[in-house]
């Protein structure tokens, strides 16, 4: 479990738990600040002392390896997991460079030092300044409040009214500052990942330029680097979307805090001053408590809490309420007071003081006091769209116009239309009398951005989201865990649980979005970018909270899965034996990545993300894309989730059934990867290392150089063995075999293709990924 979200509504309660969560966020940022300072110090050591380069690199590597980003919420996306794991991968890369003992060109100031310094000073420094203001305003607020509550009720009404106004103004200022501080804390928590990792990534790019050996390593590192760049950009895009949602929620709560109170099991909660009587002649004292009351059980809980000391100053007290009465000012020299009586202490009332008359009325209402006042909130009525004939006509007309006129427009669906024009178009489309008269395909009166905005606005105006409130949580669960295959299966299963009209509308929309993603080279709208745009539109949560906004990134992943697998999801029925979506505690193991059929082979696919278009050079591509591969499928790490890795084929030369390699190559090949352990030589061959006999019988003839004699050591073995599949596999080429778990292969031999076997299954002979089977 990561850091708990800071809800804006809690700013108005200012509860002890809210303060603890704020301190946890502050501690995490302080840890990040210390980490950045250490990282900067290590980077400067690399520049200043080339003779101590090896030691400085080792320390720098350790700093990267030992630090892990905390996250808000209960799960991370694949992008965030790979960003977190990237620090460990960077550490491993540095160790490899240190072994070469080459001189590092000292050009890291612009790529590493300045960006991190700027982030630490401008972002983390700004948070420190906000903290000082917040602490100062807290002290001022509660000091003024205590002074105000000590005012005698016998003072002139004008003086009391002026004092009330002063306290209210100060309280509003305190709440404003608290909201802004909470928003800033969470913004930096989300920002720090890419702000810290991107300079480090740039630093590694600099290493490749100046090292000859680094250049060689960069060939293997390139796939990981490109995937990580996509991870970072996807995380940045999701951050931008999340930040706007958080700010919108903050503004809503700022306008009406009472209307956005979080639902919990307490009828009323907040701070009250409790009168504690002392023996004569000391009189009595008033101690601030955080109080909670449940009307169903009539249980009243009090916790003494002092903001100055920053914690509890006594034990929790619980009693069952008997009655509540209001105290008049002629019976006590304080305002806003009321008495409670507990069932275990009959005849001994407890006197409490609220912060204001309005606060007392709310407590009296909750406690069923004699002068309880009912507070009625007025909710605005919003006219919603419907999934009726008009609704389908609106969506189909908009989609047809977009695909006819604007499929190649850059930033399609990201660029927002003018609000007045969007509302006018919607009013025309939703009116049965004028809907058919609107010509979107041929008329130049309606811009594409107006049409796309109207389409999104219509979907947001539905009484509930297209993917329903009921299934919202179930759709989120597979996006947070499981293998890529299980995610697709779970989403496939859940889509067919949607109401028929919802599913029909969703199919129309997703088919269109898949078509948009195929033109990503022109419109820059990859699957990942479309997920960012349509995640909140199709899967908005029922309750607006920061915790729900933190799940936006998983909503985006669900939409990405729909787009990438729309043919399977909407054109086929889900597996009848597929269980209900997996729980968060169950995460089935992923199948290992299959080896490339040719060492160094790379498929030329666009790697465009919004504001970042990357495409492999023609010189790096040795084959054309496989037929049927959707353009831009590598852009999204949702259902595909490629594991960033170096080439998993061992170095060396393969000639028939003879693999020639030296021990140095073998040692370098067994580097660990984030989230995927690189197997040893024996385990790579799927042979139990504890059985030497099995090892000798399963290996083909391998030649290993003998350092002592300079001759080759030969290990003899028999070929043509049987093997069993331990993972399912779907063929990507006519020369490969498709199979399920448990399939038995006959006449298995090592292929000329590194990392592949040749075998026979059901009379058909073909290639098998070696790390998908186990020898019998």
CSV table of C-alpha atoms in Angstrom, one decimal, residues 525-688:
chain,number,residue,atom,x,y,z
A,525,UNK,CA,-3.2,9.9,-31.4
A,526,UNK,CA,-1.8,6.6,-30.3
A,527,UNK,CA,-3.7,4.0,-28.4
A,528,UNK,CA,-2.1,5.3,-25.1
A,529,UNK,CA,-3.2,8.9,-26.0
A,530,UNK,CA,-6.7,7.8,-26.8
A,531,UNK,CA,-6.8,6.0,-23.5
A,532,UNK,CA,-6.0,9.2,-21.7
A,533,UNK,CA,-8.8,11.1,-23.5
A,534,UNK,CA,-11.5,8.5,-23.3
A,535,UNK,CA,-10.7,6.8,-19.9
A,536,UNK,CA,-12.5,9.5,-17.8
A,537,UNK,CA,-15.3,9.8,-20.4
A,538,UNK,CA,-16.3,6.1,-20.6
A,539,UNK,CA,-15.5,5.1,-16.9
A,540,UNK,CA,-16.1,8.1,-14.6
A,541,UNK,CA,-16.4,7.0,-11.0
A,542,UNK,CA,-19.7,7.4,-9.0
A,543,UNK,CA,-18.1,9.5,-6.2
A,544,UNK,CA,-15.6,12.3,-7.0
A,545,UNK,CA,-12.6,11.8,-4.7
A,546,UNK,CA,-8.8,12.1,-5.0
A,547,UNK,CA,-8.6,8.3,-4.6
A,548,UNK,CA,-11.0,7.9,-7.6
A,549,UNK,CA,-8.9,10.3,-9.6
A,550,UNK,CA,-5.8,8.3,-8.9
A,551,UNK,CA,-7.5,5.4,-10.6
A,552,UNK,CA,-7.8,7.4,-13.8
A,553,UNK,CA,-4.6,5.8,-15.1
A,554,UNK,CA,-6.1,2.3,-14.8
A,555,UNK,CA,-9.3,3.5,-16.5
A,556,UNK,CA,-7.0,4.6,-19.4
A,557,UNK,CA,-5.5,1.1,-19.5
A,558,UNK,CA,-8.9,-0.5,-19.8
A,559,UNK,CA,-9.7,1.7,-22.8
A,560,UNK,CA,-6.3,0.8,-24.3
A,561,UNK,CA,-7.2,-2.9,-24.0
A,562,UNK,CA,-10.5,-2.3,-25.7
A,563,UNK,CA,-9.0,-0.5,-28.6
A,564,UNK,CA,-6.1,-3.0,-29.1
A,565,UNK,CA,-8.3,-6.1,-28.9
A,566,UNK,CA,-11.7,-4.7,-30.2
A,567,UNK,CA,-12.1,-7.4,-32.8
A,568,UNK,CA,-11.8,-10.2,-30.3
A,569,UNK,CA,-13.8,-8.5,-27.5
A,570,UNK,CA,-16.8,-7.5,-29.6
A,571,UNK,CA,-16.8,-10.1,-32.4
A,572,UNK,CA,-16.4,-13.2,-30.2
A,573,UNK,CA,-18.0,-14.5,-27.1
A,574,UNK,CA,-15.9,-14.7,-23.9
A,575,UNK,CA,-14.7,-18.0,-22.6
A,576,UNK,CA,-17.6,-19.7,-20.9
A,577,UNK,CA,-15.2,-21.2,-18.3
A,578,UNK,CA,-13.6,-17.9,-17.5
A,579,UNK,CA,-14.1,-17.0,-13.9
A,580,UNK,CA,-15.1,-13.7,-12.4
A,581,UNK,CA,-12.3,-11.1,-12.8
A,582,UNK,CA,-9.3,-11.9,-10.7
A,583,UNK,CA,-8.8,-10.2,-7.3
A,584,UNK,CA,-6.0,-7.8,-6.6
A,585,UNK,CA,-4.3,-10.5,-4.4
A,586,UNK,CA,-4.0,-12.9,-7.3
A,587,UNK,CA,-1.6,-12.2,-10.0
A,588,UNK,CA,-0.9,-15.1,-12.3
A,589,UNK,CA,2.7,-15.4,-13.5
A,590,UNK,CA,3.5,-13.9,-16.9
A,591,UNK,CA,4.9,-16.1,-19.6
A,592,UNK,CA,8.5,-15.3,-20.4
A,593,UNK,CA,9.2,-13.1,-23.4
A,594,UNK,CA,9.8,-15.0,-26.6
A,595,UNK,CA,13.1,-14.6,-28.3
A,596,UNK,CA,13.5,-12.6,-31.5
A,597,UNK,CA,13.7,-15.0,-34.5
A,598,UNK,CA,16.9,-13.3,-35.7
A,599,UNK,CA,19.5,-11.9,-33.4
A,600,UNK,CA,19.3,-8.1,-33.6
A,601,UNK,CA,16.0,-8.2,-35.6
A,602,UNK,CA,13.7,-5.3,-34.9
A,603,UNK,CA,10.3,-4.6,-36.5
A,604,UNK,CA,9.8,-1.2,-37.9
A,605,UNK,CA,6.7,0.2,-36.1
A,606,UNK,CA,5.8,3.8,-35.2
A,607,UNK,CA,6.5,4.6,-31.6
A,608,UNK,CA,4.6,7.9,-31.6
A,609,UNK,CA,3.2,9.3,-28.4
A,610,UNK,CA,1.6,12.7,-28.0
A,611,UNK,CA,4.3,15.4,-28.4
A,612,UNK,CA,6.8,12.7,-29.0
A,613,UNK,CA,7.2,10.9,-32.4
A,614,UNK,CA,9.9,8.2,-32.4
A,615,UNK,CA,10.5,5.9,-35.3
A,616,UNK,CA,13.3,3.4,-35.9
A,617,UNK,CA,15.6,4.2,-38.7
A,618,UNK,CA,15.3,2.2,-41.9
A,619,UNK,CA,18.9,1.0,-41.4
A,620,UNK,CA,17.8,-0.6,-38.1
A,621,UNK,CA,15.0,-2.6,-39.6
A,622,UNK,CA,15.7,-6.0,-41.1
A,623,UNK,CA,12.1,-7.1,-41.8
A,624,UNK,CA,8.7,-5.7,-42.7
A,625,UNK,CA,5.9,-5.7,-40.1
A,626,UNK,CA,3.9,-8.9,-39.7
A,627,UNK,CA,0.6,-8.8,-41.6
A,628,UNK,CA,-2.3,-8.0,-39.3
A,629,UNK,CA,-0.2,-6.2,-36.8
A,630,UNK,CA,-2.1,-3.0,-35.8
A,631,UNK,CA,-0.1,0.2,-36.3
A,632,UNK,CA,1.0,1.7,-33.1
A,633,UNK,CA,0.4,-1.5,-31.0
A,634,UNK,CA,3.7,-1.1,-29.3
A,635,UNK,CA,2.8,2.4,-28.1
A,636,UNK,CA,0.6,1.1,-25.3
A,637,UNK,CA,1.9,-1.0,-22.5
A,638,UNK,CA,-1.6,-2.0,-21.3
A,639,UNK,CA,-2.4,-5.3,-22.7
A,640,UNK,CA,0.8,-6.0,-24.5
A,641,UNK,CA,3.1,-5.0,-21.6
A,642,UNK,CA,6.4,-5.8,-23.2
A,643,UNK,CA,9.1,-6.5,-20.7
A,644,UNK,CA,11.9,-4.0,-21.4
A,645,UNK,CA,14.9,-6.2,-21.8
A,646,UNK,CA,18.2,-6.7,-23.5
A,647,UNK,CA,18.5,-9.4,-26.2
A,648,UNK,CA,17.7,-12.6,-24.4
A,649,UNK,CA,19.7,-14.7,-26.8
A,650,UNK,CA,23.1,-15.7,-25.4
A,651,UNK,CA,26.1,-14.3,-27.3
A,652,UNK,CA,28.1,-16.6,-29.4
A,653,UNK,CA,27.9,-18.4,-32.8
A,654,UNK,CA,25.5,-21.1,-33.5
A,655,UNK,CA,26.4,-23.6,-36.2
A,656,UNK,CA,24.1,-26.5,-36.6
A,657,UNK,CA,24.0,-28.2,-33.2
A,658,UNK,CA,27.2,-26.5,-32.0
A,659,UNK,CA,27.1,-23.4,-29.8
A,660,UNK,CA,30.4,-21.7,-29.3
A,661,UNK,CA,30.8,-19.1,-26.6
A,662,UNK,CA,33.3,-18.1,-24.0
A,663,UNK,CA,32.8,-17.9,-20.2
A,664,UNK,CA,32.9,-14.0,-20.3
A,665,UNK,CA,30.0,-13.9,-22.8
A,666,UNK,CA,28.0,-16.3,-20.6
A,667,UNK,CA,28.6,-14.2,-17.5
A,668,UNK,CA,27.5,-11.1,-19.3
A,669,UNK,CA,24.4,-12.8,-20.7
A,670,UNK,CA,23.0,-13.7,-17.2
A,671,UNK,CA,22.2,-10.1,-16.2
A,672,UNK,CA,19.0,-9.7,-14.2
A,673,UNK,CA,16.2,-7.7,-15.6
A,674,UNK,CA,13.5,-5.7,-13.7
A,675,UNK,CA,10.6,-8.0,-13.0
A,676,UNK,CA,12.1,-10.9,-15.0
A,677,UNK,CA,15.2,-12.9,-13.7
A,678,UNK,CA,17.6,-13.8,-16.5
A,679,UNK,CA,18.0,-17.6,-16.3
A,680,UNK,CA,21.4,-19.3,-15.9
A,681,UNK,CA,22.8,-21.3,-18.7
A,682,UNK,CA,21.4,-24.6,-17.3
A,683,UNK,CA,18.0,-23.2,-16.6
A,684,UNK,CA,17.9,-21.5,-20.0
A,685,UNK,CA,18.2,-25.0,-21.4
A,686,UNK,CA,15.3,-26.1,-19.1
A,687,UNK,CA,17.4,-28.7,-17.3
A,688,UNK,CA,17.5,-29.2,-13.5
